[in-house]
Amino acid sequence: MMSSMPSVGPYSSEGITSGPGLISHRHLPDAPPTVTYMGLTSLSGDELLKNLGQLFKKGTYDLLRKNCNSFSDCALFFLLDSRLDPNLRCLEQLGHMTDKRAGIIQKITGGDYRPNKHADGFTVDDSIKYINKIKSSSKFGFK
């Protein structure tokens, strides 16, 4: 049974939002989403929002370059020092690479996908380095 307590996430064009568990997946086909246990953390959703909110602001979402998987990877690292399975990001990375080189995704979507200029310069790897710096700070974890 899923909790009705609000949770942090998902990340979308609205930035980081909160809502009842897995609300972001309700529009998907009838197959239930897969939930994988990743661990426990002493950090709160408020701490996550405070520390990752600057990375994932409203209006910076990009389907291929800065999306819910990017956010999940960074959130996992912040909360658990763990990373998202790279296999879950292969399709979007392939899409980004082909669109960057030849505009293929823009062409096959009839222009529905357009790179978001507000996501320019974002990389998960740079964000992980930033999060690591935050967590290495002598002030991290103190209220």
JSON list of N, CA, C and O in Angstrom, two decimals, residues 75-102:
[
{"chain": "A", "resi": 75, "resn": "ALA", "atom": "N", "xyz": [19.30, 13.23, -7.03]},
{"chain": "A", "resi": 75, "resn": "ALA", "atom": "CA", "xyz": [18.64, 13.04, -5.74]},
{"chain": "A", "resi": 75, "resn": "ALA", "atom": "C", "xyz": [19.16, 11.79, -5.04]},
{"chain": "A", "resi": 75, "resn": "ALA", "atom": "O", "xyz": [19.40, 11.81, -3.82]},
{"chain": "A", "resi": 76, "resn": "LEU", "atom": "N", "xyz": [19.35, 10.72, -5.79]},
{"chain": "A", "resi": 76, "resn": "LEU", "atom": "CA", "xyz": [19.91, 9.50, -5.21]},
{"chain": "A", "resi": 76, "resn": "LEU", "atom": "C", "xyz": [21.30, 9.75, -4.64]},
{"chain": "A", "resi": 76, "resn": "LEU", "atom": "O", "xyz": [21.64, 9.28, -3.56]},
{"chain": "A", "resi": 77, "resn": "PHE", "atom": "N", "xyz": [22.10, 10.50, -5.38]},
{"chain": "A", "resi": 77, "resn": "PHE", "atom": "CA", "xyz": [23.44, 10.79, -4.90]},
{"chain": "A", "resi": 77, "resn": "PHE", "atom": "C", "xyz": [23.39, 11.66, -3.64]},
{"chain": "A", "resi": 77, "resn": "PHE", "atom": "O", "xyz": [24.10, 11.43, -2.68]},
{"chain": "A", "resi": 78, "resn": "PHE", "atom": "N", "xyz": [22.52, 12.66, -3.66]},
{"chain": "A", "resi": 78, "resn": "PHE", "atom": "CA", "xyz": [22.39, 13.54, -2.49]},
{"chain": "A", "resi": 78, "resn": "PHE", "atom": "C", "xyz": [21.93, 12.76, -1.26]},
{"chain": "A", "resi": 78, "resn": "PHE", "atom": "O", "xyz": [22.49, 12.90, -0.18]},
{"chain": "A", "resi": 79, "resn": "LEU", "atom": "N", "xyz": [20.92, 11.95, -1.43]},
{"chain": "A", "resi": 79, "resn": "LEU", "atom": "CA", "xyz": [20.31, 11.25, -0.30]},
{"chain": "A", "resi": 79, "resn": "LEU", "atom": "C", "xyz": [21.08, 10.02, 0.16]},
{"chain": "A", "resi": 79, "resn": "LEU", "atom": "O", "xyz": [21.14, 9.72, 1.35]},
{"chain": "A", "resi": 80, "resn": "LEU", "atom": "N", "xyz": [21.67, 9.28, -0.79]},
{"chain": "A", "resi": 80, "resn": "LEU", "atom": "CA", "xyz": [22.20, 7.95, -0.47]},
{"chain": "A", "resi": 80, "resn": "LEU", "atom": "C", "xyz": [23.62, 7.68, -0.94]},
{"chain": "A", "resi": 80, "resn": "LEU", "atom": "O", "xyz": [24.13, 6.57, -0.77]},
{"chain": "A", "resi": 81, "resn": "ASP", "atom": "N", "xyz": [24.26, 8.66, -1.59]},
{"chain": "A", "resi": 81, "resn": "ASP", "atom": "CA", "xyz": [25.57, 8.41, -2.20]},
{"chain": "A", "resi": 81, "resn": "ASP", "atom": "C", "xyz": [25.50, 7.25, -3.19]},
{"chain": "A", "resi": 81, "resn": "ASP", "atom": "O", "xyz": [26.42, 6.45, -3.31]},
{"chain": "A", "resi": 82, "resn": "SER", "atom": "N", "xyz": [24.40, 7.17, -3.90]},
{"chain": "A", "resi": 82, "resn": "SER", "atom": "CA", "xyz": [24.17, 6.12, -4.87]},
{"chain": "A", "resi": 82, "resn": "SER", "atom": "C", "xyz": [23.81, 6.79, -6.19]},
{"chain": "A", "resi": 82, "resn": "SER", "atom": "O", "xyz": [23.44, 7.96, -6.21]},
{"chain": "A", "resi": 83, "resn": "ARG", "atom": "N", "xyz": [23.92, 6.05, -7.29]},
{"chain": "A", "resi": 83, "resn": "ARG", "atom": "CA", "xyz": [23.60, 6.62, -8.60]},
{"chain": "A", "resi": 83, "resn": "ARG", "atom": "C", "xyz": [22.51, 5.80, -9.28]},
{"chain": "A", "resi": 83, "resn": "ARG", "atom": "O", "xyz": [22.33, 4.62, -9.01]},
{"chain": "A", "resi": 84, "resn": "LEU", "atom": "N", "xyz": [21.80, 6.45, -10.16]},
{"chain": "A", "resi": 84, "resn": "LEU", "atom": "CA", "xyz": [20.77, 5.80, -10.97]},
{"chain": "A", "resi": 84, "resn": "LEU", "atom": "C", "xyz": [21.45, 4.81, -11.92]},
{"chain": "A", "resi": 84, "resn": "LEU", "atom": "O", "xyz": [22.52, 5.10, -12.46]},
{"chain": "A", "resi": 85, "resn": "ASP", "atom": "N", "xyz": [20.83, 3.67, -12.12]},
{"chain": "A", "resi": 85, "resn": "ASP", "atom": "CA", "xyz": [21.36, 2.68, -13.06]},
{"chain": "A", "resi": 85, "resn": "ASP", "atom": "C", "xyz": [21.54, 3.35, -14.42]},
{"chain": "A", "resi": 85, "resn": "ASP", "atom": "O", "xyz": [20.59, 3.89, -15.00]},
{"chain": "A", "resi": 86, "resn": "PRO", "atom": "N", "xyz": [22.77, 3.35, -14.96]},
{"chain": "A", "resi": 86, "resn": "PRO", "atom": "CA", "xyz": [23.02, 4.01, -16.25]},
{"chain": "A", "resi": 86, "resn": "PRO", "atom": "C", "xyz": [22.16, 3.48, -17.39]},
{"chain": "A", "resi": 86, "resn": "PRO", "atom": "O", "xyz": [21.88, 4.21, -18.34]},
{"chain": "A", "resi": 87, "resn": "ASN", "atom": "N", "xyz": [21.70, 2.24, -17.30]},
{"chain": "A", "resi": 87, "resn": "ASN", "atom": "CA", "xyz": [20.84, 1.68, -18.34]},
{"chain": "A", "resi": 87, "resn": "ASN", "atom": "C", "xyz": [19.52, 2.44, -18.46]},
{"chain": "A", "resi": 87, "resn": "ASN", "atom": "O", "xyz": [18.89, 2.42, -19.52]},
{"chain": "A", "resi": 88, "resn": "LEU", "atom": "N", "xyz": [19.10, 3.10, -17.39]},
{"chain": "A", "resi": 88, "resn": "LEU", "atom": "CA", "xyz": [17.85, 3.84, -17.42]},
{"chain": "A", "resi": 88, "resn": "LEU", "atom": "C", "xyz": [17.98, 5.17, -18.16]},
{"chain": "A", "resi": 88, "resn": "LEU", "atom": "O", "xyz": [16.99, 5.83, -18.44]},
{"chain": "A", "resi": 89, "resn": "ARG", "atom": "N", "xyz": [19.21, 5.56, -18.48]},
{"chain": "A", "resi": 89, "resn": "ARG", "atom": "CA", "xyz": [19.44, 6.84, -19.16]},
{"chain": "A", "resi": 89, "resn": "ARG", "atom": "C", "xyz": [19.92, 6.67, -20.60]},
{"chain": "A", "resi": 89, "resn": "ARG", "atom": "O", "xyz": [20.11, 7.66, -21.30]},
{"chain": "A", "resi": 90, "resn": "CYS", "atom": "N", "xyz": [20.10, 5.45, -21.05]},
{"chain": "A", "resi": 90, "resn": "CYS", "atom": "CA", "xyz": [20.67, 5.20, -22.39]},
{"chain": "A", "resi": 90, "resn": "CYS", "atom": "C", "xyz": [19.84, 5.82, -23.51]},
{"chain": "A", "resi": 90, "resn": "CYS", "atom": "O", "xyz": [20.38, 6.46, -24.42]},
{"chain": "A", "resi": 91, "resn": "LEU", "atom": "N", "xyz": [18.52, 5.62, -23.48]},
{"chain": "A", "resi": 91, "resn": "LEU", "atom": "CA", "xyz": [17.68, 6.10, -24.58]},
{"chain": "A", "resi": 91, "resn": "LEU", "atom": "C", "xyz": [17.71, 7.62, -24.68]},
{"chain": "A", "resi": 91, "resn": "LEU", "atom": "O", "xyz": [17.87, 8.17, -25.78]},
{"chain": "A", "resi": 92, "resn": "GLU", "atom": "N", "xyz": [17.60, 8.32, -23.56]},
{"chain": "A", "resi": 92, "resn": "GLU", "atom": "CA", "xyz": [17.62, 9.78, -23.62]},
{"chain": "A", "resi": 92, "resn": "GLU", "atom": "C", "xyz": [18.99, 10.30, -24.06]},
{"chain": "A", "resi": 92, "resn": "GLU", "atom": "O", "xyz": [19.10, 11.30, -24.77]},
{"chain": "A", "resi": 93, "resn": "GLN", "atom": "N", "xyz": [20.06, 9.62, -23.64]},
{"chain": "A", "resi": 93, "resn": "GLN", "atom": "CA", "xyz": [21.40, 10.04, -24.04]},
{"chain": "A", "resi": 93, "resn": "GLN", "atom": "C", "xyz": [21.62, 9.83, -25.54]},
{"chain": "A", "resi": 93, "resn": "GLN", "atom": "O", "xyz": [22.20, 10.68, -26.21]},
{"chain": "A", "resi": 94, "resn": "LEU", "atom": "N", "xyz": [21.12, 8.72, -26.05]},
{"chain": "A", "resi": 94, "resn": "LEU", "atom": "CA", "xyz": [21.19, 8.47, -27.49]},
{"chain": "A", "resi": 94, "resn": "LEU", "atom": "C", "xyz": [20.38, 9.53, -28.24]},
{"chain": "A", "resi": 94, "resn": "LEU", "atom": "O", "xyz": [20.83, 10.08, -29.25]},
{"chain": "A", "resi": 95, "resn": "GLY", "atom": "N", "xyz": [19.18, 9.81, -27.75]},
{"chain": "A", "resi": 95, "resn": "GLY", "atom": "CA", "xyz": [18.33, 10.84, -28.36]},
{"chain": "A", "resi": 95, "resn": "GLY", "atom": "C", "xyz": [19.01, 12.20, -28.35]},
{"chain": "A", "resi": 95, "resn": "GLY", "atom": "O", "xyz": [18.98, 12.92, -29.35]},
{"chain": "A", "resi": 96, "resn": "HIS", "atom": "N", "xyz": [19.63, 12.55, -27.25]},
{"chain": "A", "resi": 96, "resn": "HIS", "atom": "CA", "xyz": [20.32, 13.84, -27.15]},
{"chain": "A", "resi": 96, "resn": "HIS", "atom": "C", "xyz": [21.47, 13.90, -28.15]},
{"chain": "A", "resi": 96, "resn": "HIS", "atom": "O", "xyz": [21.65, 14.90, -28.86]},
{"chain": "A", "resi": 97, "resn": "MET", "atom": "N", "xyz": [22.25, 12.83, -28.22]},
{"chain": "A", "resi": 97, "resn": "MET", "atom": "CA", "xyz": [23.40, 12.81, -29.12]},
{"chain": "A", "resi": 97, "resn": "MET", "atom": "C", "xyz": [22.97, 12.94, -30.58]},
{"chain": "A", "resi": 97, "resn": "MET", "atom": "O", "xyz": [23.53, 13.72, -31.34]},
{"chain": "A", "resi": 98, "resn": "THR", "atom": "N", "xyz": [21.93, 12.19, -30.97]},
{"chain": "A", "resi": 98, "resn": "THR", "atom": "CA", "xyz": [21.49, 12.25, -32.36]},
{"chain": "A", "resi": 98, "resn": "THR", "atom": "C", "xyz": [20.82, 13.59, -32.69]},
{"chain": "A", "resi": 98, "resn": "THR", "atom": "O", "xyz": [20.96, 14.10, -33.79]},
{"chain": "A", "resi": 99, "resn": "ASP", "atom": "N", "xyz": [20.13, 14.16, -31.71]},
{"chain": "A", "resi": 99, "resn": "ASP", "atom": "CA", "xyz": [19.51, 15.46, -31.97]},
{"chain": "A", "resi": 99, "resn": "ASP", "atom": "C", "xyz": [20.56, 16.56, -32.03]},
{"chain": "A", "resi": 99, "resn": "ASP", "atom": "O", "xyz": [20.47, 17.46, -32.87]},
{"chain": "A", "resi": 100, "resn": "LYS", "atom": "N", "xyz": [21.54, 16.49, -31.17]},
{"chain": "A", "resi": 100, "resn": "LYS", "atom": "CA", "xyz": [22.60, 17.50, -31.14]},
{"chain": "A", "resi": 100, "resn": "LYS", "atom": "C", "xyz": [23.36, 17.52, -32.47]},
{"chain": "A", "resi": 100, "resn": "LYS", "atom": "O", "xyz": [23.70, 18.58, -32.99]},
{"chain": "A", "resi": 101, "resn": "ARG", "atom": "N", "xyz": [23.61, 16.34, -33.03]},
{"chain": "A", "resi": 101, "resn": "ARG", "atom": "CA", "xyz": [24.40, 16.25, -34.26]},
{"chain": "A", "resi": 101, "resn": "ARG", "atom": "C", "xyz": [23.57, 16.49, -35.53]},
{"chain": "A", "resi": 101, "resn": "ARG", "atom": "O", "xyz": [24.07, 17.04, -36.50]},
{"chain": "A", "resi": 102, "resn": "ALA", "atom": "N", "xyz": [22.32, 16.05, -35.53]},
{"chain": "A", "resi": 102, "resn": "ALA", "atom": "CA", "xyz": [21.56, 16.12, -36.77]},
{"chain": "A", "resi": 102, "resn": "ALA", "atom": "C", "xyz": [20.12, 16.60, -36.61]},
{"chain": "A", "resi": 102, "resn": "ALA", "atom": "O", "xyz": [19.36, 16.60, -37.57]}
]
